[in-house]
Short mmCIF file of C-alpha atoms in Angstrom, two decimals:
data_model
loop_
_atom_site.label_atom_id
_atom_site.label_comp_id
_atom_site.label_asym_id
_atom_site.label_seq_id
_atom_site.Cartn_x
_atom_site.Cartn_y
_atom_site.Cartn_z
CA MET Z 24 -4.39 -16.12 -8.71
CA TYR Z 25 -1.73 -13.75 -10.00
CA GLN Z 26 -1.20 -13.49 -13.77
CA ARG Z 27 1.00 -10.46 -14.10
CA ILE Z 28 3.78 -9.91 -11.58
CA LEU Z 29 5.85 -6.69 -11.72
CA VAL Z 30 9.26 -6.87 -10.01
CA ALA Z 31 11.11 -3.60 -9.35
CA MET Z 32 14.88 -4.10 -9.12
CA ASP Z 33 17.66 -1.85 -7.91
CA GLY Z 34 20.55 -4.21 -7.93
CA GLY Z 35 20.62 -4.71 -4.22
CA ALA Z 36 20.31 -7.93 -2.28
CA ALA Z 37 16.70 -7.28 -1.38
CA SER Z 38 15.71 -6.92 -5.07
CA GLU Z 39 17.48 -10.19 -5.89
CA LEU Z 40 15.45 -11.88 -3.16
CA ALA Z 41 12.32 -10.21 -4.58
CA LEU Z 42 12.99 -11.75 -8.03
CA ASP Z 43 13.48 -15.17 -6.42
CA GLN Z 44 10.10 -14.82 -4.67
CA ALA Z 45 8.35 -13.56 -7.78
CA MET Z 46 9.77 -16.59 -9.76
CA VAL Z 47 8.32 -18.97 -7.12
CA ILE Z 48 4.91 -17.35 -7.40
CA ALA Z 49 5.05 -17.13 -11.23
CA ARG Z 50 5.82 -20.83 -11.52
CA ALA Z 51 2.95 -21.75 -9.24
CA ALA Z 52 0.46 -19.48 -11.06
CA ASP Z 53 1.92 -19.75 -14.57
CA ALA Z 54 2.15 -15.99 -14.51
CA GLU Z 55 4.09 -13.47 -16.60
CA VAL Z 56 6.77 -11.39 -14.93
CA GLU Z 57 7.86 -7.96 -15.89
CA VAL Z 58 11.13 -6.72 -14.34
CA ILE Z 59 11.75 -2.98 -14.27
CA TYR Z 60 14.72 -0.88 -13.31
CA VAL Z 61 14.26 2.87 -12.84
CA VAL Z 62 17.27 5.12 -13.40
CA ASP Z 63 17.48 7.04 -10.15
CA ASP Z 64 18.10 10.71 -10.97
CA ARG Z 65 17.47 12.05 -7.39
CA SER Z 66 19.10 15.41 -6.90
CA PRO Z 67 21.30 14.40 -3.95
CA PHE Z 68 23.31 12.24 -6.38
CA MET Z 69 23.44 15.03 -8.96
CA ASP Z 70 24.54 17.81 -6.65
CA VAL Z 71 27.82 16.32 -5.45
CA THR Z 72 30.66 18.50 -6.50
CA GLY Z 73 32.90 17.04 -9.07
CA LEU Z 74 30.42 14.55 -10.45
CA ASP Z 75 29.34 14.88 -14.03
CA PRO Z 76 25.50 14.39 -13.93
CA VAL Z 77 25.34 13.19 -17.57
CA ARG Z 78 28.04 10.58 -16.93
CA LEU Z 79 26.34 9.40 -13.69
CA VAL Z 80 22.98 8.88 -15.49
CA GLU Z 81 24.91 6.89 -18.17
CA ASP Z 82 26.54 4.78 -15.56
CA LEU Z 83 23.20 4.20 -13.83
CA THR Z 84 21.66 3.24 -17.09
CA THR Z 85 24.46 0.84 -17.88
CA ALA Z 86 23.99 -0.76 -14.38
CA GLY Z 87 20.27 -0.97 -14.96
CA GLU Z 88 20.83 -2.74 -18.34
CA SER Z 89 23.15 -5.24 -16.72
CA ILE Z 90 20.64 -5.93 -13.85
CA LEU Z 91 17.86 -6.52 -16.34
CA ALA Z 92 20.08 -8.82 -18.49
CA ALA Z 93 20.85 -10.91 -15.40
CA ALA Z 94 17.08 -11.01 -14.53
CA ARG Z 95 16.23 -12.09 -18.10
CA SER Z 96 18.72 -14.89 -17.91
CA ARG Z 97 17.36 -16.22 -14.60
CA LEU Z 98 13.72 -15.95 -15.79
CA ALA Z 99 14.53 -17.71 -19.22
CA ALA Z 100 16.37 -20.48 -17.22
CA GLY Z 101 13.30 -20.90 -15.06
CA HIS Z 102 11.01 -21.05 -18.12
CA ILE Z 103 9.02 -18.14 -16.96
CA ARG Z 104 7.30 -15.79 -19.42
CA HIS Z 105 8.82 -12.43 -18.91
CA ALA Z 106 9.76 -8.99 -20.16
CA THR Z 107 12.13 -6.39 -18.83
CA ARG Z 108 12.00 -2.63 -19.06
CA LEU Z 109 14.46 0.01 -18.28
CA LEU Z 110 12.67 3.13 -17.28
CA GLY Z 111 15.19 5.80 -18.21
CA LYS Z 112 13.90 8.60 -16.03
CA PRO Z 113 11.37 8.82 -13.19
CA MET Z 114 8.02 10.30 -14.14
CA VAL Z 115 8.62 13.05 -11.60
CA GLN Z 116 12.29 13.83 -10.83
CA GLY Z 117 13.35 11.76 -7.95
CA ASP Z 118 10.06 9.98 -7.48
CA ILE Z 119 10.94 6.36 -8.00
CA ALA Z 120 7.83 5.15 -6.18
CA MET Z 121 5.44 6.96 -8.52
CA THR Z 122 7.30 5.61 -11.54
CA ILE Z 123 7.11 2.04 -10.34
CA ALA Z 124 3.39 2.36 -9.37
CA THR Z 125 2.47 4.09 -12.72
CA GLU Z 126 4.30 1.29 -14.64
CA ALA Z 127 2.50 -1.43 -12.63
CA ASN Z 128 -0.90 0.20 -12.91
CA GLY Z 129 -0.47 0.78 -16.66
CA TRP Z 130 0.81 -2.75 -17.36
CA GLY Z 131 -2.14 -4.20 -15.31
CA ALA Z 132 0.05 -5.98 -12.73
CA ASP Z 133 -1.94 -7.79 -10.15
CA LEU Z 134 1.01 -8.18 -7.81
CA ILE Z 135 4.10 -6.04 -7.32
CA VAL Z 136 7.19 -7.61 -5.66
CA MET Z 137 10.06 -5.51 -4.51
CA GLY Z 138 12.81 -5.42 -1.97
CA THR Z 139 13.02 -3.09 0.96
CA HIS Z 140 16.19 -2.34 2.90
CA GLY Z 141 14.73 -2.27 6.39
CA ARG Z 142 16.14 1.17 7.25
CA ARG Z 143 15.13 2.60 10.59
CA GLY Z 144 15.21 5.94 12.34
CA VAL Z 145 17.08 8.84 10.80
CA ARG Z 146 18.36 6.82 7.85
CA ARG Z 147 14.69 6.07 6.84
CA LEU Z 148 13.74 9.78 7.15
CA VAL Z 149 16.79 10.91 5.13
CA MET Z 150 16.65 8.25 2.51
CA GLY Z 151 12.84 8.01 2.27
CA SER Z 152 11.01 4.87 1.49
CA VAL Z 153 10.36 3.86 -2.15
CA ALA Z 154 8.48 0.81 -0.90
CA ARG Z 155 6.18 2.98 1.22
CA GLY Z 156 5.41 5.19 -1.78
CA VAL Z 157 4.61 2.22 -4.00
CA VAL Z 158 2.25 0.77 -1.46
CA ALA Z 159 0.45 4.09 -1.26
CA GLN Z 160 0.17 4.58 -5.02
CA ALA Z 161 -0.21 1.12 -6.60
CA LEU Z 162 -3.57 -0.52 -7.39
CA ALA Z 163 -2.16 -4.04 -6.94
CA PRO Z 164 -0.98 -5.62 -3.73
CA VAL Z 165 2.67 -5.21 -2.92
CA LEU Z 166 4.86 -8.01 -1.51
CA LEU Z 167 7.87 -6.59 0.24
CA ILE Z 168 11.00 -8.64 0.60
CA ARG Z 169 13.16 -7.26 3.37
CA THR Z 170 16.84 -7.43 4.21
CA GLN Z 171 18.44 -5.74 7.14
CA GLU Z 172 20.94 -3.05 6.13
CA ALA Z 173 23.84 -2.46 8.46
#
C-alpha cells in the first residue's frame, strides 16, 4: 500500500480535488503526504510587455505559500501526517513536470496525485501538459484528477 504520497498543487480546482483524493488514500493507508507548489517561471509569463518579472515571481511565490498554508490546514484537520514544500524555481526553466518528478523521485514517493485540466486540441499543444511530463519522468504511479476547462 502507499506510504508516501506526493501532491502537486497549482491553486486550481483540479489540484484541490487531487488533495481531496490524496487525503482519502492517506487515511486508508496511514500514509504521509507531501504537498508541493512549483513557482512557474515559464517564459511566456515573463515576456509580456509591462510586467516586472521579479514582481511576478514574488506574486507567484506568495500565491504558492498561501496554497500550501491552506493544504497544511486541511491535512492537519484530517489528522494526516504531512509536509509542504515550496519549490522556488523549476529545475530547468519552465519545466514544471521535471521539477515535480524529481521531487517525487528524490523524496521516495510511491504515489503522485495531481490535477489535470483536460485541455484538448490546440490549447493542449500551446499550453503543454505538465501531467503528461510527470507520467513520463516519475518512478511512482501517477493518479490524475481531471476537471474540464471551459
